[in-house]
mmCIF file of C-alpha atoms in Angstrom:
data_model
loop_
_atom_site.group_PDB
_atom_site.id
_atom_site.type_symbol
_atom_site.label_atom_id
_atom_site.label_comp_id
_atom_site.label_asym_id
_atom_site.label_seq_id
_atom_site.Cartn_x
_atom_site.Cartn_y
_atom_site.Cartn_z
ATOM 1 C CA ARG A 776 -22.683 -0.198 -29.332
ATOM 2 C CA CYS A 777 -19.959 2.040 -28.000
ATOM 3 C CA CYS A 778 -19.126 4.966 -30.288
ATOM 4 C CA CYS A 779 -15.766 5.932 -28.766
ATOM 5 C CA PHE A 780 -13.776 2.843 -29.677
ATOM 6 C CA SER A 781 -10.099 3.635 -30.085
ATOM 7 C CA PRO A 782 -7.688 0.997 -28.744
ATOM 8 C CA ARG A 783 -3.996 1.831 -28.834
ATOM 9 C CA VAL A 784 -2.183 -0.020 -31.564
ATOM 10 C CA PHE A 785 0.312 -2.196 -29.736
ATOM 11 C CA SER A 786 0.788 -5.928 -29.469
ATOM 12 C CA MET A 787 -2.468 -6.999 -27.871
ATOM 13 C CA ILE A 788 -3.764 -10.295 -26.554
ATOM 14 C CA THR A 789 -6.751 -12.078 -28.047
ATOM 15 C CA PRO A 790 -8.864 -13.261 -25.094
ATOM 16 C CA ALA A 791 -10.498 -16.655 -24.816
ATOM 17 C CA PHE A 792 -14.115 -16.405 -26.031
ATOM 18 C CA GLU A 793 -17.160 -18.507 -26.850
ATOM 19 C CA LEU A 794 -20.123 -17.931 -29.202
ATOM 20 C CA SER A 795 -23.642 -19.311 -28.946
ATOM 21 C CA GLN A 796 -27.063 -18.256 -30.246
ATOM 22 C CA ASP A 797 -30.770 -18.858 -30.033
ATOM 23 C CA PRO A 798 -33.498 -17.604 -32.404
ATOM 24 C CA ASP A 799 -33.347 -14.112 -30.829
ATOM 25 C CA PHE A 800 -29.871 -13.439 -29.490
ATOM 26 C CA LEU A 801 -26.211 -14.019 -30.222
ATOM 27 C CA THR A 802 -24.289 -14.602 -26.973
ATOM 28 C CA ILE A 803 -20.587 -13.771 -26.848
ATOM 29 C CA THR A 804 -18.738 -14.830 -23.681
ATOM 30 C CA ILE A 805 -15.251 -13.377 -23.265
ATOM 31 C CA ARG A 806 -12.737 -14.179 -20.540
ATOM 32 C CA VAL A 807 -10.663 -11.113 -19.608
ATOM 33 C CA PRO A 808 -8.908 -11.736 -16.269
ATOM 34 C CA TYR A 809 -7.265 -8.739 -14.581
ATOM 35 C CA ALA A 810 -9.034 -6.239 -16.886
ATOM 36 C CA ARG A 811 -10.997 -3.272 -15.517
ATOM 37 C CA VAL A 812 -14.707 -3.097 -16.223
ATOM 38 C CA SER A 813 -14.535 0.696 -16.495
ATOM 39 C CA GLU A 814 -12.128 0.416 -19.445
ATOM 40 C CA PHE A 815 -14.215 -1.841 -21.695
ATOM 41 C CA ASP A 816 -14.870 -0.600 -25.258
ATOM 42 C CA VAL A 817 -17.364 -2.391 -27.507
ATOM 43 C CA TYR A 818 -18.330 -1.842 -31.142
ATOM 44 C CA PHE A 819 -20.667 -3.891 -33.311
ATOM 45 C CA GLU A 820 -22.305 -3.142 -36.617
ATOM 46 C CA GLY A 821 -23.318 -5.272 -39.557
ATOM 47 C CA MET A 822 -21.141 -8.362 -39.504
ATOM 48 C CA GLU A 823 -18.393 -6.951 -37.237
ATOM 49 C CA PHE A 824 -17.953 -7.202 -33.489
ATOM 50 C CA LYS A 825 -14.994 -5.552 -31.723
ATOM 51 C CA PHE A 826 -14.087 -5.611 -28.058
ATOM 52 C CA TYR A 827 -11.186 -3.872 -26.303
ATOM 53 C CA ALA A 828 -10.119 -4.039 -22.654
ATOM 54 C CA LYS A 829 -6.451 -3.346 -22.052
ATOM 55 C CA PRO A 830 -4.491 -5.466 -22.896
ATOM 56 C CA TYR A 831 -7.108 -7.586 -24.716
ATOM 57 C CA PHE A 832 -8.495 -6.994 -28.202
ATOM 58 C CA LEU A 833 -11.020 -9.212 -29.953
ATOM 59 C CA ARG A 834 -12.280 -8.701 -33.521
ATOM 60 C CA LEU A 835 -14.916 -11.022 -34.960
ATOM 61 C CA VAL A 836 -16.228 -11.073 -38.526
ATOM 62 C CA LEU A 837 -19.519 -12.944 -38.264
ATOM 63 C CA PRO A 838 -21.114 -14.983 -41.065
ATOM 64 C CA GLY A 839 -24.284 -12.876 -40.949
ATOM 65 C CA ARG A 840 -25.637 -9.500 -39.879
ATOM 66 C CA ILE A 841 -26.530 -8.499 -36.335
ATOM 67 C CA VAL A 842 -28.977 -5.735 -35.490
ATOM 68 C CA GLU A 843 -29.114 -2.882 -32.998
ATOM 69 C CA ASP A 844 -32.590 -2.309 -31.553
ATOM 70 C CA GLY A 845 -32.001 -1.462 -27.883
ATOM 71 C CA ARG A 846 -32.244 -5.000 -26.563
ATOM 72 C CA GLU A 847 -28.501 -5.585 -26.559
ATOM 73 C CA LYS A 848 -26.816 -5.702 -23.158
ATOM 74 C CA ALA A 849 -23.599 -6.748 -21.447
ATOM 75 C CA THR A 850 -22.943 -8.327 -18.057
ATOM 76 C CA TYR A 851 -19.816 -9.506 -16.294
ATOM 77 C CA ASP A 852 -19.047 -12.169 -13.756
ATOM 78 C CA ASP A 853 -15.906 -12.007 -11.608
ATOM 79 C CA SER A 854 -16.623 -15.068 -9.501
ATOM 80 C CA ASP A 855 -14.233 -17.997 -9.303
ATOM 81 C CA LYS A 856 -16.518 -20.627 -10.742
ATOM 82 C CA ASN A 857 -15.673 -22.418 -13.978
ATOM 83 C CA ILE A 858 -17.792 -21.747 -17.061
ATOM 84 C CA GLY A 859 -17.520 -24.823 -19.257
ATOM 85 C CA ARG A 860 -14.262 -26.504 -20.168
ATOM 86 C CA ASN A 861 -12.638 -23.577 -21.972
ATOM 87 C CA PHE A 862 -13.069 -20.857 -19.331
ATOM 88 C CA LEU A 863 -10.904 -20.870 -16.242
ATOM 89 C CA ALA A 864 -11.644 -18.931 -13.094
ATOM 90 C CA GLY A 865 -11.612 -15.182 -13.699
ATOM 91 C CA ARG A 866 -13.689 -12.290 -14.984
ATOM 92 C CA LEU A 867 -16.165 -13.127 -17.740
ATOM 93 C CA VAL A 868 -17.945 -10.575 -19.914
ATOM 94 C CA ILE A 869 -21.157 -11.721 -21.582
ATOM 95 C CA PHE A 870 -22.799 -9.812 -24.465
ATOM 96 C CA LEU A 871 -26.358 -10.459 -25.629
ATOM 97 C CA ILE A 872 -26.874 -9.028 -29.134
ATOM 98 C CA PRO A 873 -30.138 -9.305 -31.136
ATOM 99 C CA ILE A 874 -30.006 -11.096 -34.486
ATOM 100 C CA PHE A 875 -32.457 -11.444 -37.356
ATOM 101 C CA ALA A 876 -35.090 -14.066 -36.549
ATOM 102 C CA ASP A 877 -35.362 -15.171 -40.176
ATOM 103 C CA PRO A 878 -32.870 -16.102 -41.418
ATOM 104 C CA LEU A 879 -30.541 -16.773 -38.476
ATOM 105 C CA ILE A 880 -27.078 -15.272 -38.325
ATOM 106 C CA SER A 881 -25.572 -18.326 -39.965
ATOM 107 C CA GLY A 882 -27.688 -17.817 -43.095
ATOM 108 C CA ALA A 883 -27.885 -14.042 -43.396
ATOM 109 C CA GLU A 884 -26.147 -12.354 -46.303
ATOM 110 C CA ASN A 885 -24.092 -9.210 -46.376
ATOM 111 C CA ASP A 886 -25.873 -6.064 -47.556
ATOM 112 C CA ASP A 887 -23.755 -4.670 -50.397
ATOM 113 C CA ASN A 888 -25.760 -1.441 -50.515
ATOM 114 C CA ILE A 889 -24.471 -0.188 -47.173
ATOM 115 C CA GLU A 890 -22.392 2.899 -47.703
ATOM 116 C CA GLU A 891 -18.970 2.306 -46.228
ATOM 117 C CA GLU A 892 -17.228 5.136 -44.414
ATOM 118 C CA GLU A 893 -13.507 5.597 -44.350
ATOM 119 C CA GLU A 894 -12.304 4.599 -40.902
ATOM 120 C CA PHE A 895 -9.295 3.369 -39.010
ATOM 121 C CA ASP A 896 -7.886 0.024 -40.118
ATOM 122 C CA TRP A 897 -8.709 -2.375 -37.287
ATOM 123 C CA GLU A 898 -7.172 -5.351 -39.084
ATOM 124 C CA ILE A 899 -4.261 -5.600 -36.684
ATOM 125 C CA GLU A 900 -2.650 -8.907 -35.918
ATOM 126 C CA GLN A 901 -4.310 -10.981 -33.204
ATOM 127 C CA THR A 902 -2.461 -13.639 -31.240
ATOM 128 C CA LEU A 903 -4.313 -16.337 -29.372
ATOM 129 C CA CYS A 904 -3.401 -16.574 -25.712
ATOM 130 C CA GLU A 905 -1.656 -19.757 -24.677
ATOM 131 C CA SER A 906 -3.278 -22.127 -22.239
ATOM 132 C CA LYS A 907 -1.810 -22.611 -18.798
ATOM 133 C CA GLU A 908 -0.696 -26.148 -19.600
ATOM 134 C CA ASN A 909 1.242 -25.108 -22.716
ATOM 135 C CA SER A 910 2.952 -22.115 -21.205
ATOM 136 C CA LEU A 911 6.480 -22.265 -19.884
ATOM 137 C CA CYS A 912 5.344 -19.900 -17.142
ATOM 138 C CA SER A 913 3.261 -22.717 -15.666
ATOM 139 C CA LEU A 914 6.481 -24.056 -14.163
ATOM 140 C CA CYS A 915 6.507 -21.053 -11.805
ATOM 141 C CA THR A 916 3.415 -20.666 -9.634
ATOM 142 C CA TYR A 917 2.518 -18.076 -7.006
ATOM 143 C CA GLY A 918 -0.392 -16.467 -5.214
ATOM 144 C CA PHE A 919 -2.775 -18.069 -2.756
ATOM 145 C CA GLY A 920 -2.059 -21.776 -2.639
ATOM 146 C CA ASN A 921 0.343 -21.372 -5.592
ATOM 147 C CA GLN A 922 -2.660 -21.565 -7.897
ATOM 148 C CA LYS A 923 -1.650 -18.766 -10.286
ATOM 149 C CA SER A 924 0.925 -18.685 -13.064
ATOM 150 C CA GLY A 925 1.692 -16.633 -16.155
ATOM 151 C CA VAL A 926 -0.063 -13.522 -14.822
ATOM 152 C CA PHE A 927 2.804 -11.137 -15.453
ATOM 153 C CA LYS A 928 3.438 -12.536 -18.927
ATOM 154 C CA ARG A 929 -0.106 -11.611 -19.922
ATOM 155 C CA LEU A 930 0.216 -8.162 -18.368
ATOM 156 C CA GLN A 931 3.379 -7.091 -20.233
ATOM 157 C CA PHE A 932 1.444 -4.366 -22.080
ATOM 158 C CA SER A 933 3.965 -1.531 -21.829
ATOM 159 C CA ALA A 934 5.723 0.760 -24.264
ATOM 160 C CA ASP A 935 8.072 2.236 -21.689
ATOM 161 C CA PHE A 936 11.190 0.977 -23.474
ATOM 162 C CA PHE A 937 9.995 1.453 -27.052
ATOM 163 C CA GLU A 938 8.046 4.705 -27.382
ATOM 164 C CA ASP A 939 10.702 6.958 -25.925
ATOM 165 C CA GLU A 940 9.915 10.215 -27.738
ATOM 166 C CA ALA A 941 8.695 11.847 -24.523
ATOM 167 C CA ILE A 942 11.682 10.496 -22.613
ATOM 168 C CA CYS A 943 14.132 11.921 -25.163
ATOM 169 C CA GLN A 944 12.469 15.321 -24.778
ATOM 170 C CA LEU A 945 12.818 15.170 -20.975
ATOM 171 C CA LEU A 946 16.473 14.192 -21.199
ATOM 172 C CA LYS A 947 17.183 17.343 -23.203
ATOM 173 C CA TYR A 948 16.244 19.477 -20.205
ATOM 174 C CA LYS A 949 19.158 21.160 -18.407
ATOM 175 C CA PRO A 950 18.578 21.616 -14.636
ATOM 176 C CA TRP A 951 20.190 24.403 -12.686
ATOM 177 C CA TRP A 952 23.102 22.340 -11.397
ATOM 178 C CA THR A 953 24.450 21.453 -14.844
ATOM 179 C CA GLU A 954 25.620 25.007 -15.503
ATOM 180 C CA VAL A 955 27.060 25.329 -11.990
ATOM 181 C CA TYR A 956 28.941 22.069 -12.482
ATOM 182 C CA ARG A 957 30.255 23.197 -15.873
ATOM 183 C CA VAL A 958 31.567 26.456 -14.432
ATOM 184 C CA LYS A 959 33.180 24.612 -11.514
ATOM 185 C CA MET A 960 34.940 22.166 -13.811
ATOM 186 C CA ALA A 961 36.147 25.036 -16.008
ATOM 187 C CA SER A 962 37.496 26.965 -13.038
ATOM 188 C CA GLN A 963 39.354 23.924 -11.715
ATOM 189 C CA GLU A 964 41.330 23.725 -14.923
ATOM 190 C CA GLY A 965 42.983 27.060 -14.194
ATOM 191 C CA SER A 966 42.974 27.308 -10.419
ATOM 192 C CA PRO A 967 42.029 25.202 -7.387
ATOM 193 C CA TRP A 968 38.363 25.248 -6.412
ATOM 194 C CA ASN A 969 37.649 27.262 -3.283
ATOM 195 C CA GLU A 970 34.652 28.232 -1.186
ATOM 196 C CA CYS A 971 34.536 31.792 -2.530
ATOM 197 C CA ASN A 972 34.011 30.567 -6.075
ATOM 198 C CA GLN A 973 31.275 28.215 -4.883
ATOM 199 C CA THR A 974 29.412 31.052 -3.157
ATOM 200 C CA ALA A 975 29.481 33.104 -6.328
ATOM 201 C CA LEU A 976 28.034 30.254 -8.399
ATOM 202 C CA VAL A 977 25.074 29.414 -6.145
ATOM 203 C CA ASP A 978 22.562 32.252 -5.914
ATOM 204 C CA PHE A 979 19.581 31.803 -3.575
ATOM 205 C CA THR A 980 16.293 33.635 -4.002
ATOM 206 C CA GLU A 981 14.861 35.757 -1.203
ATOM 207 C CA ASP A 982 12.338 33.061 -0.319
ATOM 208 C CA GLU A 983 15.098 30.457 -0.153
ATOM 209 C CA LYS A 984 17.201 32.724 2.056
ATOM 210 C CA GLU A 985 14.240 33.217 4.386
ATOM 211 C CA GLN A 986 13.733 29.470 4.581
ATOM 212 C CA LEU A 987 17.419 28.994 5.466
ATOM 213 C CA ARG A 988 17.083 31.535 8.283
ATOM 214 C CA LYS A 989 14.249 29.478 9.797
ATOM 215 C CA PHE A 990 16.415 26.395 10.122
ATOM 216 C CA THR A 991 17.708 25.868 13.633
ATOM 217 C CA ASN A 992 21.156 24.577 14.458
ATOM 218 C CA ARG A 993 20.971 21.054 15.822
ATOM 219 C CA THR A 994 23.778 18.705 16.755
ATOM 220 C CA PHE A 995 23.426 14.937 16.441
ATOM 221 C CA LEU A 996 25.741 12.417 18.038
ATOM 222 C CA LEU A 997 25.898 9.622 15.479
ATOM 223 C CA ASP A 998 28.191 6.643 15.432
ATOM 224 C CA LYS A 999 30.059 5.695 12.279
ATOM 225 C CA ARG A 1000 27.503 3.086 11.184
ATOM 226 C CA THR A 1001 24.506 5.388 11.651
ATOM 227 C CA CYS A 1002 26.291 8.256 9.902
ATOM 228 C CA HIS A 1003 26.912 5.948 6.933
ATOM 229 C CA GLN A 1004 23.192 5.135 6.780
ATOM 230 C CA VAL A 1005 22.311 8.836 6.883
ATOM 231 C CA TYR A 1006 24.553 9.538 3.887
ATOM 232 C CA LEU A 1007 22.980 6.678 1.944
ATOM 233 C CA SER A 1008 19.509 8.021 2.749
ATOM 234 C CA LEU A 1009 20.582 11.411 1.454
ATOM 235 C CA VAL A 1010 21.675 9.818 -1.828
ATOM 236 C CA ASP A 1011 18.319 8.048 -2.035
ATOM 237 C CA ILE A 1012 16.408 11.331 -1.628
ATOM 238 C CA LEU A 1013 18.651 13.170 -4.101
ATOM 239 C CA LEU A 1014 18.010 10.489 -6.719
ATOM 240 C CA ALA A 1015 14.263 10.987 -6.360
ATOM 241 C CA TYR A 1016 14.690 14.764 -6.499
ATOM 242 C CA CYS A 1017 16.753 14.624 -9.698
ATOM 243 C CA TYR A 1018 14.199 12.382 -11.362
ATOM 244 C CA GLU A 1019 11.376 14.752 -10.436
ATOM 245 C CA ILE A 1020 13.210 17.761 -11.878
ATOM 246 C CA TYR A 1021 13.580 15.965 -15.216
ATOM 247 C CA ALA A 1022 10.029 14.589 -15.217
ATOM 248 C CA THR A 1023 8.544 18.078 -14.781
ATOM 249 C CA GLU A 1024 11.337 19.903 -16.661
ATOM 250 C CA GLY A 1025 11.871 22.072 -13.614
ATOM 251 C CA GLU A 1026 8.213 23.116 -13.347
ATOM 252 C CA ARG A 1027 7.277 21.468 -10.051
ATOM 253 C CA ASN A 1028 3.576 20.869 -9.407
ATOM 254 C CA VAL A 1029 1.231 19.485 -6.762
ATOM 255 C CA GLU A 1030 2.287 15.922 -7.656
ATOM 256 C CA SER A 1031 5.997 16.619 -7.138
ATOM 257 C CA PRO A 1032 6.103 15.879 -3.365
ATOM 258 C CA TRP A 1033 4.201 12.615 -3.912
ATOM 259 C CA ASN A 1034 6.549 11.632 -6.710
ATOM 260 C CA ILE A 1035 9.683 12.250 -4.668
ATOM 261 C CA ARG A 1036 8.262 10.413 -1.672
ATOM 262 C CA LYS A 1037 7.202 7.439 -3.789
ATOM 263 C CA LEU A 1038 10.579 7.114 -5.506
ATOM 264 C CA SER A 1039 12.538 7.403 -2.269
ATOM 265 C CA SER A 1040 12.482 4.269 -0.131
ATOM 266 C CA THR A 1041 13.748 6.375 2.754
ATOM 267 C CA LEU A 1042 10.712 8.655 2.684
ATOM 268 C CA CYS A 1043 8.119 6.128 1.546
ATOM 269 C CA TRP A 1044 9.044 3.079 3.596
ATOM 270 C CA LEU A 1045 11.577 4.367 6.165
ATOM 271 C CA GLU A 1046 14.141 2.086 4.582
ATOM 272 C CA THR A 1047 17.728 2.014 5.832
ATOM 273 C CA PHE A 1048 20.571 0.950 3.573
ATOM 274 C CA THR A 1049 23.920 -0.639 4.226
ATOM 275 C CA GLY A 1050 25.493 -0.068 0.793
ATOM 276 C CA ILE A 1051 25.196 2.161 -2.250
ATOM 277 C CA SER A 1052 24.198 -0.795 -4.440
ATOM 278 C CA GLU A 1053 21.063 -1.303 -2.336
ATOM 279 C CA VAL A 1054 20.137 2.352 -2.868
ATOM 280 C CA LEU A 1055 20.550 2.155 -6.629
ATOM 281 C CA ILE A 1056 18.600 -1.107 -6.969
ATOM 282 C CA ALA A 1057 15.701 0.189 -4.878
ATOM 283 C CA PHE A 1058 15.564 3.473 -6.784
ATOM 284 C CA GLY A 1059 15.788 1.776 -10.194
ATOM 285 C CA ARG A 1060 12.936 -0.561 -9.349
ATOM 286 C CA ARG A 1061 10.735 2.273 -8.170
ATOM 287 C CA VAL A 1062 11.402 4.360 -11.285
ATOM 288 C CA LEU A 1063 10.260 1.442 -13.433
ATOM 289 C CA CYS A 1064 7.094 0.879 -11.372
ATOM 290 C CA TYR A 1065 5.487 4.001 -9.924
ATOM 291 C CA PRO A 1066 5.876 7.297 -11.832
ATOM 292 C CA LEU A 1067 4.338 8.554 -15.062
ATOM 293 C CA TYR A 1068 7.571 8.175 -17.061
ATOM 294 C CA ARG A 1069 9.016 4.704 -16.429
ATOM 295 C CA HIS A 1070 12.277 4.445 -18.313
ATOM 296 C CA PHE A 1071 15.723 3.194 -17.403
ATOM 297 C CA SER A 1072 17.375 6.176 -19.128
ATOM 298 C CA LEU A 1073 15.743 8.494 -16.597
ATOM 299 C CA ALA A 1074 17.097 6.356 -13.756
ATOM 300 C CA THR A 1075 20.658 6.544 -15.102
ATOM 301 C CA ARG A 1076 20.344 10.295 -15.735
ATOM 302 C CA ALA A 1077 19.173 10.826 -12.152
ATOM 303 C CA LEU A 1078 22.179 8.822 -10.937
ATOM 304 C CA ASN A 1079 24.664 10.856 -12.969
ATOM 305 C CA ASP A 1080 23.121 14.132 -11.800
ATOM 306 C CA THR A 1081 23.136 13.031 -8.170
ATOM 307 C CA ILE A 1082 26.868 12.448 -8.511
ATOM 308 C CA MET A 1083 27.148 15.912 -10.021
ATOM 309 C CA ILE A 1084 25.285 17.537 -7.112
ATOM 310 C CA LEU A 1085 27.404 15.717 -4.509
ATOM 311 C CA GLN A 1086 30.577 16.895 -6.246
ATOM 312 C CA LEU A 1087 29.295 20.469 -5.921
ATOM 313 C CA ALA A 1088 28.813 20.108 -2.144
#
């Protein structure tokens, strides 16, 4: 049995399974399509059998006791063949667990003398997965030969919109431009904003000044349409930059360049845009797919801060 069994307590899916036995072994066949073999957790002791592979969780209370003597083993089959009537094509995990030869598992009795230890309550609600025929998602098919349906419904194992404690902490961070923007807005109330005030607000470090000196002056002859696309690409990159600053709370790391590149369609896919709505849709989708913190509030915060930075230019 696996000793480190600690599935996260969210709404999990009960996989399709099948039980069979002979005088020596109890065979448990579990269908877990799209699950990773490296993430399987198994626990069995006494009359309990527990299996976890994100997003699947199976808990069985057997009618008799099973034993642990080193003969137990697990195998998996990811071929496309059908296993009986109840198992569709997909990954199958098969467990062989020794049982008492006399009596069989169906007649064994619980040992009341076993000292029970206080442990985590695994009695969480299990929901049987719906068959393909009964699912509304079966109306929409996709994949090779349109033979798949309901895949994304089964994979909606995400707490990105519910457990937002970490996101709330990130949103409390104040990047450098917020104070500059506040001072600019305050100065505009009394006098017009001018370039001298802007120079006083932005203070570059020596390394940043040295980097600016290395830039060469280059002139580009761009038509109106191409210039518009350049500005949209700049917005796209600024959105990714603002997100990264919040995600790391200003402490950039080795993953920061990858994160910015992945969130920017301009840098990642050499995308060109024709309107600001295309930029925002592409960025919002990437925020909800790729990075560590996938939350719509971070996307909207990055948008508001990009506007703030452009107003400072």
